[in-house]
Short mmCIF file of C-alpha atoms and ligand atoms in Angstrom, two decimals:
data_model
loop_
_atom_site.label_atom_id
_atom_site.label_comp_id
_atom_site.label_asym_id
_atom_site.label_seq_id
_atom_site.Cartn_x
_atom_site.Cartn_y
_atom_site.Cartn_z
CA MET I 1 1.98 -0.56 -28.95
CA ARG I 2 3.57 1.47 -26.55
CA LYS I 3 4.80 0.20 -23.11
CA ILE I 4 3.95 2.70 -20.33
CA LYS I 5 5.98 1.91 -17.22
CA ILE I 6 4.27 1.48 -13.78
CA PHE I 7 6.10 3.26 -11.08
CA ASP I 8 4.45 2.25 -7.90
CA THR I 9 4.73 4.59 -4.91
CA THR I 10 2.35 2.59 -2.58
CA LEU I 11 5.52 2.18 -0.17
CA ARG I 12 6.28 5.68 -0.10
CA ASP I 13 3.38 8.20 -1.18
CA GLY I 14 1.06 5.52 -0.17
CA GLU I 15 2.56 4.94 3.50
CA GLN I 16 1.68 8.67 3.96
CA SER I 17 -1.82 8.11 4.07
CA PRO I 18 -3.15 9.01 7.59
CA GLY I 19 -2.44 6.12 9.72
CA ALA I 20 -1.30 3.98 7.21
CA SER I 21 2.49 3.55 8.27
CA MET I 22 4.07 -0.03 7.76
CA ASN I 23 7.15 -1.50 9.26
CA VAL I 24 9.74 -2.88 7.45
CA GLU I 25 8.58 -6.72 7.45
CA GLU I 26 5.20 -5.39 6.08
CA LYS I 27 6.78 -3.19 3.37
CA VAL I 28 9.12 -6.26 2.32
CA GLN I 29 6.15 -8.55 1.97
CA LEU I 30 4.12 -5.71 0.05
CA ALA I 31 7.27 -5.26 -2.19
CA LYS I 32 7.45 -9.13 -3.11
CA GLN I 33 3.70 -9.09 -4.04
CA LEU I 34 4.32 -5.51 -6.17
CA ALA I 35 6.97 -7.82 -8.35
CA HIS I 36 4.51 -10.62 -8.65
CA LEU I 37 2.02 -8.02 -9.90
CA GLY I 38 4.87 -6.58 -12.41
CA VAL I 39 5.16 -3.12 -11.60
CA ASP I 40 8.19 -1.54 -13.29
CA ILE I 41 9.58 0.40 -10.35
CA ILE I 42 9.11 0.32 -6.58
CA GLU I 43 9.74 3.52 -4.65
CA ALA I 44 10.52 1.67 -1.67
CA GLY I 45 10.99 4.98 0.62
CA PHE I 46 12.37 7.99 1.37
CA ALA I 47 16.02 7.01 2.72
CA ILE I 48 16.68 10.16 5.05
CA SER I 49 13.52 10.39 6.34
CA SER I 50 13.80 7.68 9.18
CA PRO I 51 15.80 4.61 9.82
CA GLY I 52 12.88 2.65 9.24
CA ASP I 53 12.56 3.66 5.47
CA PHE I 54 16.47 3.32 5.06
CA GLU I 55 16.08 -0.23 6.54
CA ALA I 56 13.08 -1.04 4.22
CA ILE I 57 14.92 0.46 1.23
CA LYS I 58 17.93 -1.84 1.96
CA THR I 59 15.99 -5.03 2.49
CA ILE I 60 13.64 -4.85 -0.58
CA GLY I 61 16.67 -4.02 -2.42
CA ALA I 62 18.38 -7.16 -1.35
CA GLU I 63 15.42 -9.38 -1.33
CA VAL I 64 13.03 -8.54 -4.07
CA GLN I 65 14.08 -9.08 -7.69
CA GLY I 66 12.46 -7.89 -11.05
CA PRO I 67 11.49 -4.00 -10.54
CA VAL I 68 13.91 -1.25 -10.36
CA ILE I 69 14.11 -0.21 -6.52
CA CYS I 70 14.04 3.45 -6.17
CA SER I 71 14.53 5.85 -3.07
CA LEU I 72 13.32 9.50 -2.83
CA ALA I 73 15.68 12.43 -1.96
CA ARG I 74 15.21 16.00 -1.90
CA ALA I 75 17.52 17.96 -3.92
CA LYS I 76 20.16 17.91 -1.32
CA GLU I 77 23.60 16.17 -1.40
CA LYS I 78 22.94 14.35 2.14
CA ASP I 79 19.48 13.05 0.82
CA ILE I 80 21.29 12.05 -2.21
CA LYS I 81 24.14 10.20 -0.65
CA ARG I 82 21.46 8.58 2.16
CA ALA I 83 19.61 7.21 -0.99
CA TRP I 84 22.76 5.75 -2.59
CA GLU I 85 23.68 4.22 0.62
CA ALA I 86 20.27 2.45 1.03
CA LEU I 87 20.24 1.23 -2.44
CA ASP I 88 23.99 0.15 -2.23
CA GLY I 89 24.14 -3.78 -3.27
CA THR I 90 20.79 -3.32 -5.33
CA PRO I 91 21.26 -4.72 -8.82
CA LYS I 92 18.55 -2.35 -10.47
CA LYS I 93 18.23 1.15 -8.63
CA ARG I 94 17.25 4.55 -9.22
CA ILE I 95 17.60 7.62 -7.06
CA HIS I 96 14.42 10.14 -7.36
CA THR I 97 15.17 13.62 -6.39
CA PHE I 98 12.88 16.67 -6.59
CA HIS I 99 12.79 20.44 -6.02
CA SER I 100 9.71 22.84 -6.13
CA THR I 101 9.51 24.98 -9.17
CA SER I 102 6.12 26.97 -8.59
CA ASP I 103 6.36 30.56 -7.51
CA ILE I 104 3.89 29.89 -4.67
CA HIS I 105 6.49 27.26 -3.28
CA LEU I 106 9.64 29.14 -4.20
CA LYS I 107 8.30 32.57 -2.55
CA HIS I 108 6.71 31.06 0.36
CA GLN I 109 8.28 28.02 1.38
CA PHE I 110 11.88 28.06 0.26
CA ARG I 111 12.37 31.85 -0.42
CA ILE I 112 14.79 31.25 -3.42
CA SER I 113 14.81 32.57 -7.03
CA GLN I 114 13.76 30.65 -9.98
CA GLU I 115 17.43 30.71 -11.08
CA GLU I 116 18.43 29.52 -7.77
CA ALA I 117 15.98 26.58 -7.90
CA LEU I 118 17.32 25.91 -11.72
CA LYS I 119 20.93 25.91 -10.51
CA ARG I 120 20.30 23.44 -7.60
CA SER I 121 18.19 20.99 -9.40
CA VAL I 122 20.78 20.67 -12.22
CA GLU I 123 23.61 20.22 -9.39
CA MET I 124 21.74 17.90 -7.44
CA VAL I 125 20.71 15.59 -10.79
CA LYS I 126 24.49 15.75 -11.71
CA PHE I 127 25.51 14.84 -8.11
CA ALA I 128 23.07 11.84 -8.43
CA ARG I 129 24.32 10.62 -11.62
CA GLY I 130 27.76 10.47 -10.42
CA LEU I 131 26.52 7.89 -7.95
CA VAL I 132 23.89 5.85 -10.13
CA GLU I 133 23.02 5.44 -13.85
CA ASP I 134 19.24 5.75 -13.34
CA VAL I 135 17.94 9.34 -11.85
CA GLU I 136 14.64 10.71 -11.92
CA PHE I 137 13.99 14.32 -11.28
CA SER I 138 10.71 15.73 -10.44
CA PRO I 139 9.71 19.50 -10.22
CA MET I 140 7.40 19.69 -7.24
CA ASP I 141 4.03 21.33 -8.07
CA ALA I 142 4.74 21.53 -11.70
CA THR I 143 1.14 22.10 -12.68
CA ARG I 144 1.23 25.57 -10.64
CA THR I 145 4.50 26.51 -12.16
CA ASP I 146 5.04 28.98 -15.22
CA VAL I 147 4.96 26.86 -18.09
CA GLY I 148 7.97 28.30 -19.71
CA TYR I 149 10.16 28.03 -16.83
CA LEU I 150 8.97 24.28 -16.02
CA CYS I 151 10.31 23.67 -19.84
CA ASP I 152 13.62 25.23 -18.93
CA VAL I 153 14.07 23.16 -15.96
CA ILE I 154 13.10 20.01 -17.67
CA GLU I 155 15.36 20.63 -20.47
CA ALA I 156 18.18 21.24 -17.88
CA VAL I 157 17.92 18.54 -16.02
CA ILE I 158 17.83 16.00 -18.94
CA GLY I 159 20.98 17.89 -19.95
CA ALA I 160 22.25 16.93 -16.87
CA GLY I 161 21.69 13.34 -16.99
CA ALA I 162 18.13 12.87 -15.55
CA SER I 163 16.65 9.75 -17.58
CA THR I 164 13.04 10.13 -16.42
CA VAL I 165 11.37 13.47 -15.49
CA ASN I 166 8.00 13.30 -13.32
CA ILE I 167 5.41 15.94 -13.84
CA PRO I 168 3.84 16.10 -10.46
CA ASP I 169 0.19 17.37 -9.77
CA THR I 170 1.10 17.88 -6.11
CA VAL I 171 -2.12 19.41 -4.98
CA GLY I 172 -4.54 17.68 -7.32
CA TYR I 173 -5.56 20.73 -8.91
CA SER I 174 -5.36 19.99 -12.79
CA ILE I 175 -8.13 18.88 -14.78
CA PRO I 176 -7.94 16.19 -17.59
CA SER I 177 -7.66 18.46 -20.70
CA GLU I 178 -5.56 21.14 -18.90
CA PHE I 179 -2.97 18.42 -17.92
CA GLY I 180 -2.90 16.67 -21.08
CA LYS I 181 -1.98 20.23 -22.96
CA LEU I 182 0.77 20.80 -20.22
CA ILE I 183 2.52 17.33 -21.37
CA LYS I 184 1.93 18.13 -25.18
CA THR I 185 3.40 21.68 -24.41
CA ILE I 186 6.51 20.00 -22.64
CA PHE I 187 7.03 17.56 -25.63
CA ASP I 188 6.68 20.51 -28.18
CA ARG I 189 9.08 22.91 -26.29
CA VAL I 190 11.73 20.61 -24.69
CA LYS I 191 14.47 20.30 -27.21
CA ASN I 192 16.14 17.16 -25.80
CA ILE I 193 12.90 15.54 -24.66
CA ASP I 194 13.63 12.46 -26.46
CA ASN I 195 16.31 11.64 -23.96
CA ALA I 196 14.13 10.96 -21.17
CA VAL I 197 10.84 9.37 -20.36
CA ILE I 198 8.22 11.88 -19.24
CA SER I 199 6.40 10.50 -15.97
CA VAL I 200 3.13 11.85 -14.33
CA HIS I 201 2.27 11.64 -10.48
CA CYS I 202 -1.30 12.85 -9.89
CA HIS I 203 -3.10 13.55 -6.65
CA ASN I 204 -6.79 12.61 -6.39
CA ASP I 205 -7.93 15.93 -4.39
CA LEU I 206 -10.72 16.69 -7.07
CA GLY I 207 -11.21 12.83 -7.96
CA LEU I 208 -9.27 13.23 -11.18
CA ALA I 209 -5.85 11.63 -10.57
CA THR I 210 -6.74 8.45 -12.89
CA ALA I 211 -8.09 10.57 -15.56
CA ASN I 212 -5.20 13.22 -15.46
CA SER I 213 -2.64 10.33 -15.69
CA LEU I 214 -4.39 8.76 -18.86
CA SER I 215 -4.69 12.25 -20.52
CA ALA I 216 -0.91 12.49 -20.02
CA VAL I 217 -0.68 8.92 -21.50
CA LEU I 218 -2.58 9.98 -24.85
CA ASN I 219 -0.41 13.22 -24.86
CA GLY I 220 3.13 11.27 -24.52
CA ALA I 221 3.68 10.36 -21.02
CA GLY I 222 5.60 7.19 -20.75
CA GLN I 223 5.24 6.63 -16.89
CA ILE I 224 2.70 6.81 -14.30
CA GLU I 225 3.18 6.86 -10.51
CA CYS I 226 0.48 5.33 -8.65
CA THR I 227 -0.51 3.30 -5.70
CA ILE I 228 -2.44 0.07 -5.10
CA ASN I 229 -6.16 1.04 -3.88
CA GLY I 230 -5.17 4.54 -4.79
CA ILE I 231 -4.03 5.36 -1.20
CA GLY I 232 -1.60 8.09 -0.29
CA GLU I 233 -1.41 11.81 0.89
CA ARG I 234 -4.76 13.57 1.48
CA ALA I 235 -7.51 12.21 -1.02
CA GLY I 236 -4.73 9.80 -2.21
CA ASN I 237 -2.67 8.97 -5.55
CA CYS I 238 -3.67 7.99 -8.98
CA SER I 239 -5.20 4.19 -8.78
CA MET I 240 -2.82 1.53 -10.14
CA GLU I 241 -5.50 -0.89 -11.03
CA GLU I 242 -7.77 1.87 -12.63
CA VAL I 243 -4.81 3.07 -15.06
CA ALA I 244 -3.39 -0.24 -15.64
CA MET I 245 -7.28 -1.72 -16.24
CA THR I 246 -8.04 1.30 -18.31
CA LEU I 247 -4.95 1.17 -20.47
CA ARG I 248 -5.51 -2.76 -21.06
CA THR I 249 -9.53 -2.50 -21.70
CA ARG I 250 -9.08 0.24 -23.89
CA ARG I 251 -5.90 -0.70 -25.84
CA ASP I 252 -7.77 0.34 -29.08
CA LEU I 253 -8.11 3.88 -28.11
CA PHE I 254 -4.64 4.21 -26.16
CA ASN I 255 -2.49 2.08 -28.30
CA ALA I 256 -0.64 1.35 -25.05
CA ASP I 257 -0.28 -1.25 -22.32
CA THR I 258 1.56 -2.01 -19.07
CA ASN I 259 3.54 -5.20 -17.82
CA ILE I 260 0.74 -5.22 -15.09
CA VAL I 261 -0.01 -9.07 -14.54
CA SER I 262 -3.72 -8.19 -14.15
CA GLU I 263 -4.42 -11.37 -12.28
CA GLU I 264 -2.58 -10.19 -9.45
CA ILE I 265 -4.76 -7.15 -8.81
CA MET I 266 -7.14 -8.31 -6.30
CA ARG I 267 -4.40 -10.34 -4.18
CA SER I 268 -2.34 -6.79 -3.98
CA SER I 269 -5.36 -4.88 -3.21
CA LYS I 270 -6.28 -7.12 -0.33
CA LEU I 271 -2.88 -7.30 1.02
CA VAL I 272 -2.46 -3.39 0.92
CA THR I 273 -6.26 -3.34 3.03
CA LYS I 274 -4.68 -5.91 5.33
CA ILE I 275 -1.46 -4.12 6.06
CA THR I 276 -2.64 -0.74 6.31
CA GLY I 277 -5.81 -1.36 7.68
CA MET I 278 -7.43 1.04 5.14
CA SER I 279 -10.47 -0.76 3.64
CA VAL I 280 -11.55 -0.16 0.14
CA GLN I 281 -15.04 1.37 -0.58
CA PRO I 282 -17.49 -1.19 -1.73
CA ASN I 283 -18.25 0.94 -5.09
CA LYS I 284 -14.49 1.51 -5.84
CA ALA I 285 -13.60 0.60 -9.57
CA ILE I 286 -12.32 -2.76 -10.21
CA VAL I 287 -11.49 -3.63 -6.69
CA GLY I 288 -14.47 -2.94 -4.66
CA ASP I 289 -16.66 -5.67 -3.50
CA ASN I 290 -19.32 -4.45 -5.80
CA ALA I 291 -17.40 -3.75 -8.75
CA PHE I 292 -18.58 -6.80 -10.55
CA ALA I 293 -21.63 -7.33 -8.80
CA HIS I 294 -24.78 -6.79 -11.03
CA GLU I 295 -28.05 -5.87 -9.19
CA SER I 296 -30.53 -4.67 -11.99
CA GLY I 297 -32.61 -7.44 -13.25
CA ILE I 298 -32.15 -6.41 -17.02
CA HIS I 299 -28.41 -6.16 -16.58
CA GLN I 300 -28.64 -10.08 -14.75
CA ASP I 301 -30.88 -11.21 -17.99
CA GLY I 302 -28.24 -10.03 -20.45
CA LEU I 303 -25.30 -11.23 -18.64
CA LEU I 304 -27.11 -14.97 -18.42
CA LYS I 305 -27.22 -14.72 -22.05
CA ASP I 306 -24.01 -13.29 -22.75
CA LYS I 307 -21.36 -11.98 -20.52
CA SER I 308 -20.29 -9.15 -22.93
CA THR I 309 -23.80 -7.60 -22.81
CA TYR I 310 -22.81 -5.85 -19.52
CA GLU I 311 -19.32 -6.91 -18.42
CA ILE I 312 -16.33 -5.03 -19.92
CA ILE I 313 -13.80 -6.98 -17.78
CA LYS I 314 -14.05 -10.55 -16.43
CA PRO I 315 -13.68 -10.96 -13.17
CA GLU I 316 -11.09 -13.52 -13.36
CA THR I 317 -8.80 -11.13 -15.15
CA VAL I 318 -8.42 -9.16 -12.02
CA GLY I 319 -7.81 -12.29 -9.95
CA LEU I 320 -11.55 -12.53 -8.47
CA TYR I 321 -13.04 -15.92 -8.65
CA LYS I 322 -16.38 -16.44 -8.05
CA THR I 323 -16.27 -20.29 -7.07
CA LYS I 324 -15.23 -20.55 -3.77
CA PHE I 325 -13.30 -23.36 -2.63
CA VAL I 326 -15.19 -24.82 0.60
CA LEU I 327 -13.18 -26.46 3.11
CA GLY I 328 -14.68 -28.30 6.05
CA LYS I 329 -14.06 -30.63 8.91
CA LEU I 330 -12.78 -33.52 6.83
CA SER I 331 -10.23 -31.47 4.75
CA GLY I 332 -6.94 -32.70 5.26
CA ARG I 333 -3.75 -30.88 5.66
CA HIS I 334 -2.77 -31.29 2.06
CA ALA I 335 -6.10 -29.51 0.97
CA PHE I 336 -5.34 -26.86 3.38
CA ARG I 337 -1.83 -26.17 2.10
CA THR I 338 -2.83 -26.57 -1.60
CA ARG I 339 -5.72 -24.03 -0.97
CA LEU I 340 -3.19 -21.49 0.91
CA ASN I 341 -0.94 -21.58 -1.94
CA GLU I 342 -3.69 -20.74 -4.57
CA LEU I 343 -4.63 -17.87 -2.32
CA GLY I 344 -1.22 -16.45 -2.53
CA PHE I 345 0.07 -17.47 0.92
CA THR I 346 3.72 -18.90 1.20
CA LEU I 347 4.29 -20.25 4.89
CA ASN I 348 6.92 -22.59 6.21
CA ASP I 349 6.20 -26.05 7.70
CA ASP I 350 5.84 -24.74 11.09
CA GLU I 351 3.52 -21.99 10.50
CA ILE I 352 1.52 -24.37 8.07
CA ASN I 353 1.05 -26.89 11.27
CA SER I 354 -0.16 -24.14 13.43
CA ALA I 355 -2.46 -22.49 10.98
CA PHE I 356 -3.89 -26.13 10.49
CA GLU I 357 -4.66 -26.42 14.11
CA ARG I 358 -6.44 -23.17 14.09
CA PHE I 359 -8.22 -24.39 10.92
CA LYS I 360 -9.22 -27.84 12.64
CA LYS I 361 -10.39 -25.81 15.95
CA LEU I 362 -12.51 -23.55 13.46
CA ALA I 363 -13.80 -26.27 11.37
CA ASP I 364 -15.47 -27.88 14.54
CA GLN I 365 -17.04 -24.47 15.32
CA LYS I 366 -18.17 -23.73 11.84
CA LYS I 367 -19.63 -25.93 9.01
CA ASP I 368 -18.41 -24.44 5.88
CA ILE I 369 -14.97 -22.51 5.78
CA PHE I 370 -14.66 -20.13 2.99
CA ASP I 371 -11.32 -18.45 1.33
CA GLU I 372 -11.97 -15.34 3.57
CA ASP I 373 -11.93 -17.46 6.68
CA ILE I 374 -8.61 -19.02 5.67
CA GLU I 375 -7.32 -15.51 4.75
CA ALA I 376 -8.35 -14.45 8.28
CA LEU I 377 -6.86 -17.26 9.94
CA VAL I 378 -3.20 -16.78 8.57
CA SER I 379 -3.29 -12.86 8.22
CA GLY I 380 -1.49 -13.06 11.48
CA ASP I 381 1.17 -15.33 9.81
CA VAL I 382 1.96 -12.88 6.68
CA VAL I 383 3.72 -10.49 8.69
CA LYS I 384 5.71 -11.90 11.68
CA VAL I 385 6.24 -10.08 15.09
CA PRO I 386 8.20 -11.66 17.84
CA GLU I 387 5.65 -12.67 20.62
CA VAL I 388 6.34 -10.59 23.84
CA TYR I 389 2.89 -11.34 25.07
CA THR I 390 0.68 -14.38 24.43
CA LEU I 391 -2.67 -14.83 25.32
CA ILE I 392 -3.20 -18.03 27.29
CA GLY I 393 -6.55 -17.91 28.69
CA LEU I 394 -9.65 -15.54 28.60
CA LYS I 395 -12.78 -15.86 30.51
CA VAL I 396 -15.71 -13.18 30.35
CA SER I 397 -19.03 -12.39 31.95
CA SER I 398 -21.12 -9.83 30.95
CA GLY I 399 -25.02 -9.29 29.99
CA MET I 400 -28.08 -7.13 31.50
CA ASN I 401 -27.92 -5.61 34.90
CA GLN I 402 -24.35 -7.21 35.29
CA LYS I 403 -20.84 -5.50 35.56
CA PRO I 404 -18.77 -6.87 33.01
CA THR I 405 -16.00 -8.78 34.01
CA ALA I 406 -12.81 -10.42 32.30
CA GLU I 407 -10.43 -12.59 33.65
CA VAL I 408 -7.14 -12.64 31.40
CA LYS I 409 -4.36 -14.73 31.39
CA LEU I 410 -1.15 -13.89 29.51
CA LYS I 411 2.40 -15.32 29.12
CA ILE I 412 4.79 -12.30 29.23
CA ALA I 413 8.21 -13.02 28.19
CA GLY I 414 7.75 -16.61 29.29
CA GLU I 415 6.16 -15.81 32.73
CA VAL I 416 2.31 -16.57 33.18
CA SER I 417 0.49 -13.57 34.45
CA GLU I 418 -3.41 -13.15 35.48
CA LYS I 419 -5.66 -10.33 36.21
CA THR I 420 -9.23 -9.81 36.57
CA GLU I 421 -10.66 -6.47 35.70
CA HIS I 422 -14.48 -4.48 35.33
CA GLY I 423 -15.45 -2.43 32.30
CA ASP I 424 -18.03 -0.73 30.28
CA GLY I 425 -18.39 -3.91 28.22
CA PRO I 426 -16.75 -7.16 27.93
CA VAL I 427 -14.09 -5.95 25.37
CA ASP I 428 -13.32 -2.79 27.92
CA ALA I 429 -12.80 -5.32 30.59
CA VAL I 430 -10.59 -7.20 28.80
CA TYR I 431 -8.69 -4.46 27.34
CA LYS I 432 -8.27 -2.72 30.75
CA ALA I 433 -6.74 -6.11 32.15
CA ILE I 434 -4.25 -6.44 29.10
CA ALA I 435 -3.13 -2.79 29.58
CA LEU I 436 -2.54 -3.14 33.19
CA MET I 437 -0.41 -6.44 32.71
CA THR I 438 1.56 -5.41 29.89
CA ASP I 439 2.03 -1.78 31.15
CA THR I 440 1.53 -0.32 28.01
CA LYS I 441 1.52 3.69 27.55
CA SER I 442 -0.48 3.18 24.05
CA SER I 443 -3.68 4.65 23.43
CA LEU I 444 -6.35 2.97 21.11
CA LEU I 445 -7.12 4.70 18.04
CA LYS I 446 -9.49 2.42 16.40
CA TYR I 447 -11.26 -0.73 17.14
CA GLU I 448 -13.09 -2.27 14.25
CA VAL I 449 -15.11 -5.81 14.10
CA LYS I 450 -16.55 -7.44 11.34
CA GLY I 451 -18.01 -10.77 10.38
CA ILE I 452 -16.16 -12.53 7.51
CA THR I 453 -18.93 -14.34 6.00
CA GLY I 454 -22.44 -14.65 6.50
CA GLY I 455 -24.28 -16.78 9.43
CA THR I 456 -24.05 -16.58 13.25
CA ASP I 457 -21.29 -19.04 13.09
CA ALA I 458 -19.02 -16.52 11.19
CA LEU I 459 -15.25 -15.83 12.16
CA GLY I 460 -15.18 -12.45 13.43
CA GLU I 461 -12.14 -10.23 12.61
CA VAL I 462 -11.22 -7.43 14.65
CA MET I 463 -8.67 -4.78 13.73
CA VAL I 464 -7.32 -2.26 16.38
CA SER I 465 -5.02 0.72 15.91
CA LEU I 466 -2.63 1.92 18.52
CA GLU I 467 -0.57 4.79 19.14
CA GLU I 468 2.47 5.19 21.43
CA LYS I 469 4.84 8.26 21.16
CA GLY I 470 3.60 9.03 17.70
CA ARG I 471 3.97 5.60 16.59
CA ALA I 472 0.95 3.80 15.16
CA VAL I 473 0.51 0.14 14.62
CA ARG I 474 -2.31 -2.43 13.46
CA GLY I 475 -3.11 -5.35 15.31
CA HIS I 476 -5.27 -8.25 13.92
CA GLY I 477 -7.36 -10.86 15.49
CA ALA I 478 -9.97 -13.46 13.92
CA ASP I 479 -12.13 -15.89 15.95
CA THR I 480 -15.51 -17.09 16.13
CA ASP I 481 -15.82 -15.46 19.46
CA ILE I 482 -15.33 -11.81 19.08
CA ILE I 483 -14.08 -11.39 22.49
CA VAL I 484 -11.42 -13.65 21.97
CA ALA I 485 -10.76 -11.93 18.60
CA SER I 486 -10.46 -8.56 20.01
CA ALA I 487 -8.10 -9.68 22.65
CA GLN I 488 -5.87 -11.21 19.92
CA ALA I 489 -6.02 -8.02 17.97
CA TYR I 490 -4.86 -6.08 20.91
CA ILE I 491 -2.07 -8.21 21.95
CA ASN I 492 -0.98 -8.54 18.26
CA ALA I 493 -0.46 -4.59 17.94
CA LEU I 494 1.10 -4.51 21.64
CA ASN I 495 3.59 -7.36 20.21
CA LYS I 496 4.36 -4.80 17.11
CA LEU I 497 4.99 -2.00 19.59
CA ALA I 498 7.44 -4.16 21.57
CA ALA I 499 9.12 -5.12 18.46
CA GLY I 500 9.93 -1.54 17.66
CA ASN I 501 9.94 -0.15 14.28
CA PRO I 502 11.16 3.54 14.26
CA GLN I 503 9.03 5.71 12.03
CA LEU I 504 9.88 9.09 11.90
CA ASP I 505 7.23 11.82 11.14
CA ASN I 506 9.53 14.33 9.23
CA LYS I 507 8.19 13.28 5.92
CA LEU I 508 7.95 15.45 2.79
CA THR I 509 6.00 14.64 -0.38
CA LEU I 510 5.53 15.35 -4.14
ZN1 ZN Z 601 2.57 12.45 -4.22
#
């Protein structure tokens, strides 16, 4: 059986989803989960694009064991050098360099000839090989490139030492039969093809990224570039969970599999949602809320008699467990800690103590505590930010025919500060007071509130996105009182802005 390599680019292409930028701590946290998930290669960033990307690649390279760590670089010496510097000290490293090959790009964007583009590509692969063993090359916009020329480029870069050649459908233009044929043509025509792995990188503009990637596998591709939940530039990338579970479920057809530990899929999906603030649509394959929900009576009847009647994947296989462990008022610290570990959270003693206090407080207000409640309670601890601002008091009055008023008490760098403000509603009043006290210049891009579980005593979870000078951050808060949760989310985001993680916007993409 063939082993297909999973090249995860959630941290690079995925981060280019509008509004999904992540800070270094968030990237490291996610990279650790990607290692648990069993991906073969992590594209940790694009070293030259920003100090934040550089730092993330360096830290991930030092802290995350297992997968090969990769940095993207344009076919330019300074880019490749910067990638190499970021990967210095990483035991398993790869430089991924790329150059456009399509006439559209060469004529209109780069204004250079095919010969010139080929020469540069070869030179830069050689340059990268002088620094690291493992070099990947991508002819950008491959699916709109003249096939004869594309094959020449591939043969030349393999000759120059590229051990992986990636075929990107940069604009998401191809369809499965056509893309499969292209991969087959490459295998037929490129003489030294056996010296490299052929990879694919498909975008989902026509909803065909997964189908195109699988068609490529059927025609010889040995690596798939993908992201968790399919996030990425525009309509996103090929979704990791979809290709991995298709290959596993239809091993009979593909005669291929991956190293993915499928039981880690749900956890990875949830972490990406939590960190990027991008929710998964309920009907999304594999990881959507409804992916395993059977509503039809005939289906339910069949399932009760035998699961295999209508279920092609067992929910447990992707890490989805039906029986929810319910904790309550009488649950002790040990049960709480055990459940946290089972849910995949690793917190230190201080964090456990503080989370346990919040848990007890919640248990006083709410009878049954579900996994989702626990996840919401500790989400703020997953990625730590230093607290410049702490919410220590909040009082709100609002109602019909009454001007909403908020009294907010904050600790700002150790000093207690208080302010009373009016607003259109209670949240507006609270946010106005906080904005004045913290003197923030940020603007609120998004405010979302949702109930975590059923019932009026449910925990309310609030997510906000703030932007300041082109930097976007997300904040998270959870409480049975949604006004308190709203204040916490805002403060959490302001703390992230204060912590400062530079993100530049000169991103390029494949
Ligand atoms: Zn891409």
